[in-house]
PDB file of C-alpha atoms in Angstrom:
ATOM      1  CA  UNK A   1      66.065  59.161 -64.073  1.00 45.00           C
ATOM      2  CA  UNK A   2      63.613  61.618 -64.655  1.00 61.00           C
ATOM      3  CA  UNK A   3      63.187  65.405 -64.016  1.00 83.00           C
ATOM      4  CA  UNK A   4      64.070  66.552 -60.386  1.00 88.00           C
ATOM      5  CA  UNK A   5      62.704  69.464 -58.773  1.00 91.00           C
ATOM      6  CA  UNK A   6      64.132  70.935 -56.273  1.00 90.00           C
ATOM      7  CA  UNK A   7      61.992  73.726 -54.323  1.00 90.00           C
ATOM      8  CA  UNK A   8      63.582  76.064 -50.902  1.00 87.00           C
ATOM      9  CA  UNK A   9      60.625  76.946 -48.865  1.00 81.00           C
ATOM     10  CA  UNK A  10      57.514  75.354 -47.927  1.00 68.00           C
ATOM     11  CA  UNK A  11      54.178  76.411 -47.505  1.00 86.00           C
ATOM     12  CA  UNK A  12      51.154  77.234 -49.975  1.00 90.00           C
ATOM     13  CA  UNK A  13      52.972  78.586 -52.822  1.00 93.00           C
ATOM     14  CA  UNK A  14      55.798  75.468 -52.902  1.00 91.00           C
ATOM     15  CA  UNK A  15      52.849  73.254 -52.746  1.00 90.00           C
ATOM     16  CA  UNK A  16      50.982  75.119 -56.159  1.00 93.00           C
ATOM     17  CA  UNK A  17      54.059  74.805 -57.776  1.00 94.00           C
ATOM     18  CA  UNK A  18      54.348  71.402 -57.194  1.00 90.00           C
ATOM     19  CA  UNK A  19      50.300  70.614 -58.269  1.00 91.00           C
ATOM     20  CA  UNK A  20      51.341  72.248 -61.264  1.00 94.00           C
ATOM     21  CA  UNK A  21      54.652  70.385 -62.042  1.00 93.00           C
ATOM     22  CA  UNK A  22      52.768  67.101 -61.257  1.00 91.00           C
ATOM     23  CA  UNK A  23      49.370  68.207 -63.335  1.00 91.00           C
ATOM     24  CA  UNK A  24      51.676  68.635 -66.827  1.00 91.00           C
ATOM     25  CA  UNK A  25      53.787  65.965 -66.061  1.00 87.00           C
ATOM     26  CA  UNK A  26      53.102  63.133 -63.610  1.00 84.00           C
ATOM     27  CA  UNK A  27      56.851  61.777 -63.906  1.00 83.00           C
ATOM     28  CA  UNK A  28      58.795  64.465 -62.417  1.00 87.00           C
ATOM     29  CA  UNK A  29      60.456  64.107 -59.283  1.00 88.00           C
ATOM     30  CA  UNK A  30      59.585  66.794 -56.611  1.00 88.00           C
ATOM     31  CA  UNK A  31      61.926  67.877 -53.826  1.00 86.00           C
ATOM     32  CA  UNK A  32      60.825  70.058 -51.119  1.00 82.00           C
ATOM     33  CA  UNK A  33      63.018  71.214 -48.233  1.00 72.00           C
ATOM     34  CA  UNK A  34      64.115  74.132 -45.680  1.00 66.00           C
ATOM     35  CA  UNK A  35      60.375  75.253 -44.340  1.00 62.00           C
ATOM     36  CA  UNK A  36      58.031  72.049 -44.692  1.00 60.00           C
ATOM     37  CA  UNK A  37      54.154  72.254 -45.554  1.00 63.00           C
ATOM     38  CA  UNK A  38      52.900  71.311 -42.028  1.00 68.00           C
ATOM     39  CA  UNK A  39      49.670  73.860 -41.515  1.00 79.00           C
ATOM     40  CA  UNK A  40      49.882  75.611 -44.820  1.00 83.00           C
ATOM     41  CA  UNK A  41      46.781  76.954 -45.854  1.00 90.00           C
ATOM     42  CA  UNK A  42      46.248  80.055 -47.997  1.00 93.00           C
ATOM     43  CA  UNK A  43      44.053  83.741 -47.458  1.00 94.00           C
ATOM     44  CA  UNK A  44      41.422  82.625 -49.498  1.00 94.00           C
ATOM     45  CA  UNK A  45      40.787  79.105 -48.172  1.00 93.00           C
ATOM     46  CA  UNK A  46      41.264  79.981 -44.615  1.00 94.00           C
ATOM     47  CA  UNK A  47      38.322  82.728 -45.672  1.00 93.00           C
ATOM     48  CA  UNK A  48      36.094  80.097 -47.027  1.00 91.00           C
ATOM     49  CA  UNK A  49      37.070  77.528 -43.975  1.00 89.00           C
ATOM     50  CA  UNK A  50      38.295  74.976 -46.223  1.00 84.00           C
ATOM     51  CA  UNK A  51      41.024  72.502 -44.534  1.00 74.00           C
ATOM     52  CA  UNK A  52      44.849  72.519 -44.598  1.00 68.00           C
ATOM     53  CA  UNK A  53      46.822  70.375 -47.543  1.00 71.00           C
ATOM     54  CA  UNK A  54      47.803  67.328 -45.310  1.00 69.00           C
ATOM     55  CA  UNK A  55      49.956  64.989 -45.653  1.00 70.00           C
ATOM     56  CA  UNK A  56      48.516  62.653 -47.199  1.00 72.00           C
ATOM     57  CA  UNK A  57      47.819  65.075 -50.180  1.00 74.00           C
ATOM     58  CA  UNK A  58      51.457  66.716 -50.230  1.00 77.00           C
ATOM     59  CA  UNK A  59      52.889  62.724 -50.163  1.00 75.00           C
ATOM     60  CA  UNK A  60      50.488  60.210 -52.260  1.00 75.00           C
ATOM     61  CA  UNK A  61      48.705  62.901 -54.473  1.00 75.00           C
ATOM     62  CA  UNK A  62      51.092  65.368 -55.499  1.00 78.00           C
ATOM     63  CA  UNK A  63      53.726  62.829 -55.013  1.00 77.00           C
ATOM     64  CA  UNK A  64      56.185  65.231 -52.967  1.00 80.00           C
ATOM     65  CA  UNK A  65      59.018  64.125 -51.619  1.00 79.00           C
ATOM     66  CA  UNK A  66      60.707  65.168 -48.452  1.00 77.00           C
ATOM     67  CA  UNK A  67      64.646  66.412 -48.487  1.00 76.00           C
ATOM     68  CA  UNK A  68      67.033  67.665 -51.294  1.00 79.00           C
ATOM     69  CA  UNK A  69      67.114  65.144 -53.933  1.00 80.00           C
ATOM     70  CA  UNK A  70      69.628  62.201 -54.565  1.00 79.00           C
ATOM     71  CA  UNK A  71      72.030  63.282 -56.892  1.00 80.00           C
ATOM     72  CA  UNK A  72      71.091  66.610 -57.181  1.00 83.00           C
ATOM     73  CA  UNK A  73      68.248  68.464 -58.628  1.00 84.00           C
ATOM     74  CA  UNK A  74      67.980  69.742 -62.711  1.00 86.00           C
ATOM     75  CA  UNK A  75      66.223  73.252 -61.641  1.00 92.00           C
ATOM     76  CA  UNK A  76      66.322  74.566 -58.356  1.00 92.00           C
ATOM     77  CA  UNK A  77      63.738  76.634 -56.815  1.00 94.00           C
ATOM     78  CA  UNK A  78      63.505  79.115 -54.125  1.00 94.00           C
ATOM     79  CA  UNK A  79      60.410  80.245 -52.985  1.00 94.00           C
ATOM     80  CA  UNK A  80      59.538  83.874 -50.952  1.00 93.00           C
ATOM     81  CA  UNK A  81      55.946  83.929 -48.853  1.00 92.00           C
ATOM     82  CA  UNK A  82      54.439  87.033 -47.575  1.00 93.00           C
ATOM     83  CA  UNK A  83      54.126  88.021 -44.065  1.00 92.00           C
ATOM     84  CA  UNK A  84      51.815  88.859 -41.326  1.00 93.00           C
ATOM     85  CA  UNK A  85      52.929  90.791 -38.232  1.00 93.00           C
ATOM     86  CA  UNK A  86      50.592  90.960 -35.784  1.00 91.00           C
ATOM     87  CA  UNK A  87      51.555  93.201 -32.570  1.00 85.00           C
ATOM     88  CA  UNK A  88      55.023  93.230 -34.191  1.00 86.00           C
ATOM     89  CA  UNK A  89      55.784  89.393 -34.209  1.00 90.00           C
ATOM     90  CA  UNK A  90      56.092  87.796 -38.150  1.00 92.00           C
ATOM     91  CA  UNK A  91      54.993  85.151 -39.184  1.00 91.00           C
ATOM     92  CA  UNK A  92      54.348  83.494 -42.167  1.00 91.00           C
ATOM     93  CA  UNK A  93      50.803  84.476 -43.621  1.00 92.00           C
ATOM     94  CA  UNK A  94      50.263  81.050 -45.331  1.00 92.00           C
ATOM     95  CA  UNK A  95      49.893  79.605 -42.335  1.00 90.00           C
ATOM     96  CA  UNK A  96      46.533  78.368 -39.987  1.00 90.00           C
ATOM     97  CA  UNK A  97      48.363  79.379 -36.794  1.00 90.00           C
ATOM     98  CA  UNK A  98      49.298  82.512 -38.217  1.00 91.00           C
ATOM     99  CA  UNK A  99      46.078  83.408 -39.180  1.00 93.00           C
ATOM    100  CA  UNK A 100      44.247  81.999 -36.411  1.00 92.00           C
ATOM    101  CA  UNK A 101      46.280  84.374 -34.412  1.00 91.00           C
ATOM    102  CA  UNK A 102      43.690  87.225 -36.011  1.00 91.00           C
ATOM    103  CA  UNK A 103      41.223  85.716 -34.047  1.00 91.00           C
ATOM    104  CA  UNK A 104      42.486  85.357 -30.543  1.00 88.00           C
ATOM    105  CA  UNK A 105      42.784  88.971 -29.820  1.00 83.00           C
ATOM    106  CA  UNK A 106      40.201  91.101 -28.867  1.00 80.00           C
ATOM    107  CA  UNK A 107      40.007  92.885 -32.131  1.00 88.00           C
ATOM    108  CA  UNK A 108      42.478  93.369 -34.633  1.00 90.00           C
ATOM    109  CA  UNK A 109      43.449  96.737 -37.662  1.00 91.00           C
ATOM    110  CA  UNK A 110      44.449  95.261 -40.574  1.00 89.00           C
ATOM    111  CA  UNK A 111      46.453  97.009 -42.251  1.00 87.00           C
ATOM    112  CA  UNK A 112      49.171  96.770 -45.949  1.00 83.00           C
ATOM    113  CA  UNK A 113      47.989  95.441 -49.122  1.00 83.00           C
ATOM    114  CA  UNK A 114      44.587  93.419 -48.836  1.00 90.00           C
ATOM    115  CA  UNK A 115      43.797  94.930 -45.111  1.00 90.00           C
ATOM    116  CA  UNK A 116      40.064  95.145 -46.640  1.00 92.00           C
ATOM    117  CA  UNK A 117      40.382  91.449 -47.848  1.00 93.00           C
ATOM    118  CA  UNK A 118      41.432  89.955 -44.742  1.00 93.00           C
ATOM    119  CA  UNK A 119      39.546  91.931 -42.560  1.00 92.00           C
ATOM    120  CA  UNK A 120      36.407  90.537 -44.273  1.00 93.00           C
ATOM    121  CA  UNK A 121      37.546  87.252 -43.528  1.00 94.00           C
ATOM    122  CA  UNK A 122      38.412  87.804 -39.985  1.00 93.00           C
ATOM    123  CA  UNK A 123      34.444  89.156 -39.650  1.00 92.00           C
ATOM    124  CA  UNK A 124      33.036  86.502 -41.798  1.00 91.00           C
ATOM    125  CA  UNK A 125      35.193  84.484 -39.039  1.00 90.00           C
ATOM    126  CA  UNK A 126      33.719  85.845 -35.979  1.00 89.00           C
ATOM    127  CA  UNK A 127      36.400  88.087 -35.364  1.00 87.00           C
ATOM    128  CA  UNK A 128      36.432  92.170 -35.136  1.00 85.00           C
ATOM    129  CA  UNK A 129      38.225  94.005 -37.480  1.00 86.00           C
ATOM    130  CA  UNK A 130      38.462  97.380 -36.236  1.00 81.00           C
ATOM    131  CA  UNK A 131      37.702  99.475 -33.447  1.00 75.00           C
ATOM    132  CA  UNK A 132      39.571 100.726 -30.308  1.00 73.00           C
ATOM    133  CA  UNK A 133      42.154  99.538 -28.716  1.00 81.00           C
ATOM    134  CA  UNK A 134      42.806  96.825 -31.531  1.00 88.00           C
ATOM    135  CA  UNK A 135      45.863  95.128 -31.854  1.00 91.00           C
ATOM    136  CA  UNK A 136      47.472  95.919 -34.924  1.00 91.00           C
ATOM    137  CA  UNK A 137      48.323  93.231 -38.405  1.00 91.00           C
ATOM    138  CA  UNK A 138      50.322  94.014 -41.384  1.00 91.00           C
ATOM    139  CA  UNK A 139      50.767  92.137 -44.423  1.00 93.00           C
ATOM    140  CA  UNK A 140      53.839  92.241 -45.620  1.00 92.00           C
ATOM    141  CA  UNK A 141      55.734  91.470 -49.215  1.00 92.00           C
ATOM    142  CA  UNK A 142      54.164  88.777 -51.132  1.00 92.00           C
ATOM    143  CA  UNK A 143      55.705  85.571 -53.273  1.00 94.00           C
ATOM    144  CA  UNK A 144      58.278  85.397 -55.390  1.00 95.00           C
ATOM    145  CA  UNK A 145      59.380  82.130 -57.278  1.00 96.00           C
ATOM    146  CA  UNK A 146      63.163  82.161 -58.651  1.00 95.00           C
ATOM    147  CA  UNK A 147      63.998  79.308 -60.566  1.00 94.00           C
ATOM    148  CA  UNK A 148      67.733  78.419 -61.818  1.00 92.00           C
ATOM    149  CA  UNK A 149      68.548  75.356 -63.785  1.00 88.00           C
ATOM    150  CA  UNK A 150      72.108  76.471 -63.092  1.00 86.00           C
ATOM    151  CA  UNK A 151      72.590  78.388 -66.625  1.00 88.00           C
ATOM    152  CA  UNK A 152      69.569  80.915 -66.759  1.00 89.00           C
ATOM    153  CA  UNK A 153      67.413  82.325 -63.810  1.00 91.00           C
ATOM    154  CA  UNK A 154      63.797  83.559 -63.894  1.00 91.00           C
ATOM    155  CA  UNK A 155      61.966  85.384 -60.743  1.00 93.00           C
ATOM    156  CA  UNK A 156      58.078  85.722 -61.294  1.00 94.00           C
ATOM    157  CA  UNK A 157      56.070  87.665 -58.838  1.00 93.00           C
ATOM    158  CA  UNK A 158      52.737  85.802 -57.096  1.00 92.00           C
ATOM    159  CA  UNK A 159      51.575  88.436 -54.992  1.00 92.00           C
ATOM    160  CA  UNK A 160      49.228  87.332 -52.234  1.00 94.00           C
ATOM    161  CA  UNK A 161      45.746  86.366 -53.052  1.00 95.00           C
ATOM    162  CA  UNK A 162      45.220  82.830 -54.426  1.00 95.00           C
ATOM    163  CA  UNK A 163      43.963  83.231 -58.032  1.00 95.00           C
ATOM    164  CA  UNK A 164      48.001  85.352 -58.025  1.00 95.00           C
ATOM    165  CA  UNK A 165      49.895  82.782 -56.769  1.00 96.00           C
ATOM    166  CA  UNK A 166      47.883  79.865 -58.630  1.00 96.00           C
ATOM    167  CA  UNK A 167      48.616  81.586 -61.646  1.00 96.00           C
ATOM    168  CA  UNK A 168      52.742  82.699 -60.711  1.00 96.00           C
ATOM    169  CA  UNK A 169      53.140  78.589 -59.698  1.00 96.00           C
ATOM    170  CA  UNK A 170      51.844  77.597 -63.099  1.00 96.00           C
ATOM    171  CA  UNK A 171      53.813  79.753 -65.366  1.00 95.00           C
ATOM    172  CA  UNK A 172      57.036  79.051 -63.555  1.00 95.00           C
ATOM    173  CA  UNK A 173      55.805  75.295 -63.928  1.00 94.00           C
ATOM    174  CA  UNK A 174      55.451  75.452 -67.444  1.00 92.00           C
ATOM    175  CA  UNK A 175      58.821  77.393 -67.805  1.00 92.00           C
ATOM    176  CA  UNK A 176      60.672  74.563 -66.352  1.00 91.00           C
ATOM    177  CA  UNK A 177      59.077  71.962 -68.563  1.00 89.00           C
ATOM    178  CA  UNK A 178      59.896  74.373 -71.512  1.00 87.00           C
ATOM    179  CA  UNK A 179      55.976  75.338 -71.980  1.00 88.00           C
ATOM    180  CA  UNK A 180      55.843  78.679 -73.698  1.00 86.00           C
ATOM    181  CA  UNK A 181      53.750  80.640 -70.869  1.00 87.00           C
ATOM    182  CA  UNK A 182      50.628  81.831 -72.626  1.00 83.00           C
ATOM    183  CA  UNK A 183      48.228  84.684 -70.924  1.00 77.00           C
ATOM    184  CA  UNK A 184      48.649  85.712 -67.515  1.00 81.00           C
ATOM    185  CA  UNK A 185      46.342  87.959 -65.722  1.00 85.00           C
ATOM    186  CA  UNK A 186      46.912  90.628 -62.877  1.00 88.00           C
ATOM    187  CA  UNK A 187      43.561  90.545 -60.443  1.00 91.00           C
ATOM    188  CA  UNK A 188      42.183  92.469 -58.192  1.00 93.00           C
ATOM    189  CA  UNK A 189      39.436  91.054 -56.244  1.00 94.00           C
ATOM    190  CA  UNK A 190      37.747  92.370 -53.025  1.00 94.00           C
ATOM    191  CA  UNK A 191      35.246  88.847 -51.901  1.00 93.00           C
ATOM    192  CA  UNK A 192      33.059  90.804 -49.659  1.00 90.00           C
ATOM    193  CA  UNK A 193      29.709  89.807 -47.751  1.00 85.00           C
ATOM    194  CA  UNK A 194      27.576  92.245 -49.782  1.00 80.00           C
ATOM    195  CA  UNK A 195      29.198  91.122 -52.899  1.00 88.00           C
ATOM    196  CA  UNK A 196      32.315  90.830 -54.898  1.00 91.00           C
ATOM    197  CA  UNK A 197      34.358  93.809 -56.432  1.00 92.00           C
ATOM    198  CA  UNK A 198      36.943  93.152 -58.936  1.00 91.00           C
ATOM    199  CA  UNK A 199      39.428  94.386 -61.904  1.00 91.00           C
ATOM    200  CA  UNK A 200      40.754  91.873 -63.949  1.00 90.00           C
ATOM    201  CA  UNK A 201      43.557  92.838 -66.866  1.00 84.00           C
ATOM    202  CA  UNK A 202      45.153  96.204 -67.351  1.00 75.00           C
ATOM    203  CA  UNK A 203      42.973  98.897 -66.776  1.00 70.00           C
ATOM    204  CA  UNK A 204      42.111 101.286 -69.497  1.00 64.00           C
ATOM    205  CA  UNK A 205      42.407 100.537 -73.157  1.00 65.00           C
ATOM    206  CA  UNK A 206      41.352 102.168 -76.270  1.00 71.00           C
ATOM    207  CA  UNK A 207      38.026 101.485 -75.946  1.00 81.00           C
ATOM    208  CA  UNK A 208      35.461 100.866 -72.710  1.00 82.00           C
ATOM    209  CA  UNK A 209      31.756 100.268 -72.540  1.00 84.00           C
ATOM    210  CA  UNK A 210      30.221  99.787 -69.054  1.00 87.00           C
ATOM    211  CA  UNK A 211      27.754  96.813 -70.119  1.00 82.00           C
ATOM    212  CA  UNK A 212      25.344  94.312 -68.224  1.00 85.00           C
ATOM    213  CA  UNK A 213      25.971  91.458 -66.399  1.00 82.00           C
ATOM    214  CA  UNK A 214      24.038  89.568 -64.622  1.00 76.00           C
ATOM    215  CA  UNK A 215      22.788  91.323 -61.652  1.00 80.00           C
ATOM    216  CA  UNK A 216      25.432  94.275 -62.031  1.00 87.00           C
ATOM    217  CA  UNK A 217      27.203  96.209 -64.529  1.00 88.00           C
ATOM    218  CA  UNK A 218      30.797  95.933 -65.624  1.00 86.00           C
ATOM    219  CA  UNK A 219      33.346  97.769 -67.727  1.00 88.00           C
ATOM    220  CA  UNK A 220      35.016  96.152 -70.303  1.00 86.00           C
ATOM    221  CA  UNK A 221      38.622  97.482 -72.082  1.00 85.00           C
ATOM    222  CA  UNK A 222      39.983  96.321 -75.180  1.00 83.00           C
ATOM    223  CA  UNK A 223      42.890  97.340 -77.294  1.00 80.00           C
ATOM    224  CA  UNK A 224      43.301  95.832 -80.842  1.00 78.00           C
ATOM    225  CA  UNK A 225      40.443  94.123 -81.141  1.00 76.00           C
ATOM    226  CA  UNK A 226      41.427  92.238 -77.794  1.00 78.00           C
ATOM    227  CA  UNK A 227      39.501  92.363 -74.143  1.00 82.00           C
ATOM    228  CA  UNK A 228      42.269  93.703 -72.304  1.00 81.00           C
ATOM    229  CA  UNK A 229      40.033  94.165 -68.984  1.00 85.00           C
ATOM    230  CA  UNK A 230      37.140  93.400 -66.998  1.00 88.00           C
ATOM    231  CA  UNK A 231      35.863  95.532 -64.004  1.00 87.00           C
ATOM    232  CA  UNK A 232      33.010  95.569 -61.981  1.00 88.00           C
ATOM    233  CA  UNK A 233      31.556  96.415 -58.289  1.00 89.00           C
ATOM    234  CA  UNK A 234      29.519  95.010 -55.593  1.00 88.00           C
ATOM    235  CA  UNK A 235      28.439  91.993 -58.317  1.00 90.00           C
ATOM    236  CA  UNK A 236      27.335  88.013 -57.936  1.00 89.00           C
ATOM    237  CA  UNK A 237      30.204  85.925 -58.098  1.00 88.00           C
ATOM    238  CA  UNK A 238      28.234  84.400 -61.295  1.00 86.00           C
ATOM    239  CA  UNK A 239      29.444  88.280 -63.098  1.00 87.00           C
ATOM    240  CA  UNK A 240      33.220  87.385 -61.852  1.00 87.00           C
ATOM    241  CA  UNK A 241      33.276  83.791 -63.495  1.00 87.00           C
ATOM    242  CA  UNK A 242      31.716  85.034 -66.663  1.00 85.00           C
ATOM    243  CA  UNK A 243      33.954  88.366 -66.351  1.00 85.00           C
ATOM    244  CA  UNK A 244      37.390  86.412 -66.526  1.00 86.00           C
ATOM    245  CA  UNK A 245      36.295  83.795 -69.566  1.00 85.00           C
ATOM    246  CA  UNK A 246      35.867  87.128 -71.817  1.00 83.00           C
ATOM    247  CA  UNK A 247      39.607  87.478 -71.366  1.00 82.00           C
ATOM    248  CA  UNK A 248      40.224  83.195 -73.011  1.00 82.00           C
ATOM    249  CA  UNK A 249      41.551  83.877 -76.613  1.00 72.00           C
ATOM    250  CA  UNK A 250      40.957  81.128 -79.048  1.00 66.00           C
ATOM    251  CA  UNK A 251      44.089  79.392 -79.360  1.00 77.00           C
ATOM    252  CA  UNK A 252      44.156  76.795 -76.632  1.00 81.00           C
ATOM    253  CA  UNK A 253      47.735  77.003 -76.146  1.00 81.00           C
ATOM    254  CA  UNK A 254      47.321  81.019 -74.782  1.00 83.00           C
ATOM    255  CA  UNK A 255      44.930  79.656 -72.280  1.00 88.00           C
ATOM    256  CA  UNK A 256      47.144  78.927 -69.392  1.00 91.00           C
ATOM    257  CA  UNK A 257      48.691  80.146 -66.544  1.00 93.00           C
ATOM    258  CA  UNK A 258      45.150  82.703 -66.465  1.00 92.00           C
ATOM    259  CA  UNK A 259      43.236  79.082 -66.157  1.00 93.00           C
ATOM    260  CA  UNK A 260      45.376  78.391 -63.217  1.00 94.00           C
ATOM    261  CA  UNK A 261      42.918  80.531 -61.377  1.00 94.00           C
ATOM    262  CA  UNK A 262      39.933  77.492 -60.996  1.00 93.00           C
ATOM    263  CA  UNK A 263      42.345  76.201 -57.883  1.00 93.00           C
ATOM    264  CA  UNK A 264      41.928  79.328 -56.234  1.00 94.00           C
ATOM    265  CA  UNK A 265      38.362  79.271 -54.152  1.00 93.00           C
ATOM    266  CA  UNK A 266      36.505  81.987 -55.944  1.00 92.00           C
ATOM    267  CA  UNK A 267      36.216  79.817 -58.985  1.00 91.00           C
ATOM    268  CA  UNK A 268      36.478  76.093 -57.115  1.00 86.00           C
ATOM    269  CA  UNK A 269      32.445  75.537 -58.607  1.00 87.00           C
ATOM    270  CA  UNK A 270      33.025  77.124 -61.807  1.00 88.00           C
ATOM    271  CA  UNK A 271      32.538  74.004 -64.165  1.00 89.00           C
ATOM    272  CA  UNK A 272      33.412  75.827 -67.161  1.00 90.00           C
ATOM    273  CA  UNK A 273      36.982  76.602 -65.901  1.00 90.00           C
ATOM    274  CA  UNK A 274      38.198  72.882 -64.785  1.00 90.00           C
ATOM    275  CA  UNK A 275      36.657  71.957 -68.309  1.00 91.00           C
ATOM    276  CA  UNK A 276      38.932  74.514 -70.486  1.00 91.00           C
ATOM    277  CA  UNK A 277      41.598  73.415 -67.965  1.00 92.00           C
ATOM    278  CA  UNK A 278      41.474  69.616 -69.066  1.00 91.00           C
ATOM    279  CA  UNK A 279      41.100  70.060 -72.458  1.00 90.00           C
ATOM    280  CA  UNK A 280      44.389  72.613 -72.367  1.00 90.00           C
ATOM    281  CA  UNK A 281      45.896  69.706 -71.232  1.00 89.00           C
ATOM    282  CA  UNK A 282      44.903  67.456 -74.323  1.00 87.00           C
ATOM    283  CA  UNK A 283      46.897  68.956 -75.958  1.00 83.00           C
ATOM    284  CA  UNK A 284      49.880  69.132 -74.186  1.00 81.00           C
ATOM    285  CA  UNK A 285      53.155  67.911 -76.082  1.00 75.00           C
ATOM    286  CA  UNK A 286      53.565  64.150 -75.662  1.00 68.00           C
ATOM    287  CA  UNK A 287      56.949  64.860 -74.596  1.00 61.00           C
ATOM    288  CA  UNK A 288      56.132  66.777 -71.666  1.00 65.00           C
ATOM    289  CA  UNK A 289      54.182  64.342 -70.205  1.00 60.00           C
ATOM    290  CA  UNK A 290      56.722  61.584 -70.392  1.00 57.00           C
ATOM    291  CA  UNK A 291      60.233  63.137 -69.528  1.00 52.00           C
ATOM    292  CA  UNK A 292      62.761  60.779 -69.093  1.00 44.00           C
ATOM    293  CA  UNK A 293      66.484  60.522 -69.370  1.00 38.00           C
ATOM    294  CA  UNK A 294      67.738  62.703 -72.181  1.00 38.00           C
ATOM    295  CA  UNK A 295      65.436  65.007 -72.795  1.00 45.00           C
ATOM    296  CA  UNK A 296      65.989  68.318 -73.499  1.00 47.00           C
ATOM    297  CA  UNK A 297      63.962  70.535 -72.135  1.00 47.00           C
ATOM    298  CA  UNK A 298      64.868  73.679 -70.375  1.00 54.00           C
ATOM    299  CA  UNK A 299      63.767  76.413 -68.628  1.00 54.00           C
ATOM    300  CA  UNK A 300      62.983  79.746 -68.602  1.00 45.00           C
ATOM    301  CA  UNK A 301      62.742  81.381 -71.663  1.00 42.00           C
TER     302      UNK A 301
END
């Protein structure tokens, strides 16, 4: 017997946590019931037209299995996805029907937390975001993962952009195989047709300097000797990628879930990323990587 997973709702974010689970340890057993992954997709890749996790992926790569487990699960985990209402019917927003819907009406107001985001998309798309007589969209709420292994409970917020959720999926991963979470990042980041705007980190610090980079200029905040943030507007995705390695510290083991961010589109070709991600897991214990019967490892520290 190994290490069984057990995860409520389907979707996008069930489907990073369980990439995650299976990328530091290919012997636990993943569960995944009550909602079902059938057209999941995510903002960002249904921006960038990239296709829905099928089947086949979900079942022979990450090894997902359908159904509560057999004999019950060691950690249980719920999972809470955003919404999109458009012309006041929900729906769930990591979904391909759901946002295909933004296309079918005339034009559509986007409104909530990354309106500007998603109404980029729906343009890049072919659609019209904004005008008269539009048909309104919200986004509402945003994930939440709460995991119990029936002692202790943790609840870690995803938000709603990919690069968020990536990151939220891996630290509750490593929680659950009793990985000490290194740095995580909050990011805010506007992929735009003229460029890309972003703020990466906690804004402010003791110190700033607006410096050069690449083909634009971006701030940079530390505190304690540390880069604490990166911001910058209307730059080459080239600025972004270099932007968010300024944050790596040295010690490997601090480097994840921030890595967790190469899954999420805007930093799919960023070779330098899925390299530091591979050698983070080098060095993962031994004993994470081969759980079996009797091993002690908790959760959610």
């Amino acid at each position: 017997m190994f290490k069984k997973i057990a995860v409520s709702g389907g979707g996008y974010p069930a489907l990073a946590l369980a990439y995650w689970l299976r990328f530091m340890s290919p012997l636990v057993e993943i569960y995944v019931y009550e909602g079902g992954v059938e057209g999941a997709t995510s903002v960002r890749r249904w921006g960038y037209g990239l296709g829905l996790f099928g089947e086949r992926y979900v079942h022979d790569v990450l090894g997902v299995e359908a159904g509560e487990p057999p004999g019950g699960a060691s950690v249980h985990v719920k999972v809470t996805e955003p919404s999109l209402i458009v012309g006041g019917e929900r729906r769930p927003l990591f979904s391909r029907a759901s946002l295909d819907s933004l296309l079918e009406v005339r034009c559509v107001e986007v409104r909530g937390p990354w309106a500007r985001q998603l109404g980029a998309y729906v343009e890049r798309k072919g659609g019209i975001a904004g005008g008269d007589e539009c048909v309104e969209a919200r986004i509402e709420g945003g994930t939440w993962y709460e995991a119990s292994d029936g002692r202790r409970t943790v609840n870690v917020w995803g938000g709603v952009m990919d690069e968020n959720v990536e990151q939220a999926a891996a630290e509750v991963a490593m929680r659950i195989l009793g990985l000490p979470p290194g740095l995580r990042v909050d990011m805010k980041i506007l992929d735009l047709e003229g460029g890309v705007d972003f703020e990466i980190g906690s804004p402010g610090g003791e110190h700033t300097a607006k410096v050069p980079m690449g083909d634009c200029h971006v701030r940079i905040g530390t505190s304690d000797g540390n880069v604490t943030s990166v911001s910058g507007s209307n730059c080459r995705m080239e600025a972004l990628w270099r932007a968010l390695t300024l944050l790596l510290g040295r010690d490997t083991a601090d480097w994840m879930p921030l890595l967790a961010v190469v899954r999420s589109p805007l930093f799919a070709e960023y070779r330098l990323l899925r390299g530091l991600l591979g050698l983070w897991r080098k060095n993962l214990p031994r004993r994470v990587l081969q759980i079996g019967e009797g091993e002690r490892l908790g959760i959610l520290a």
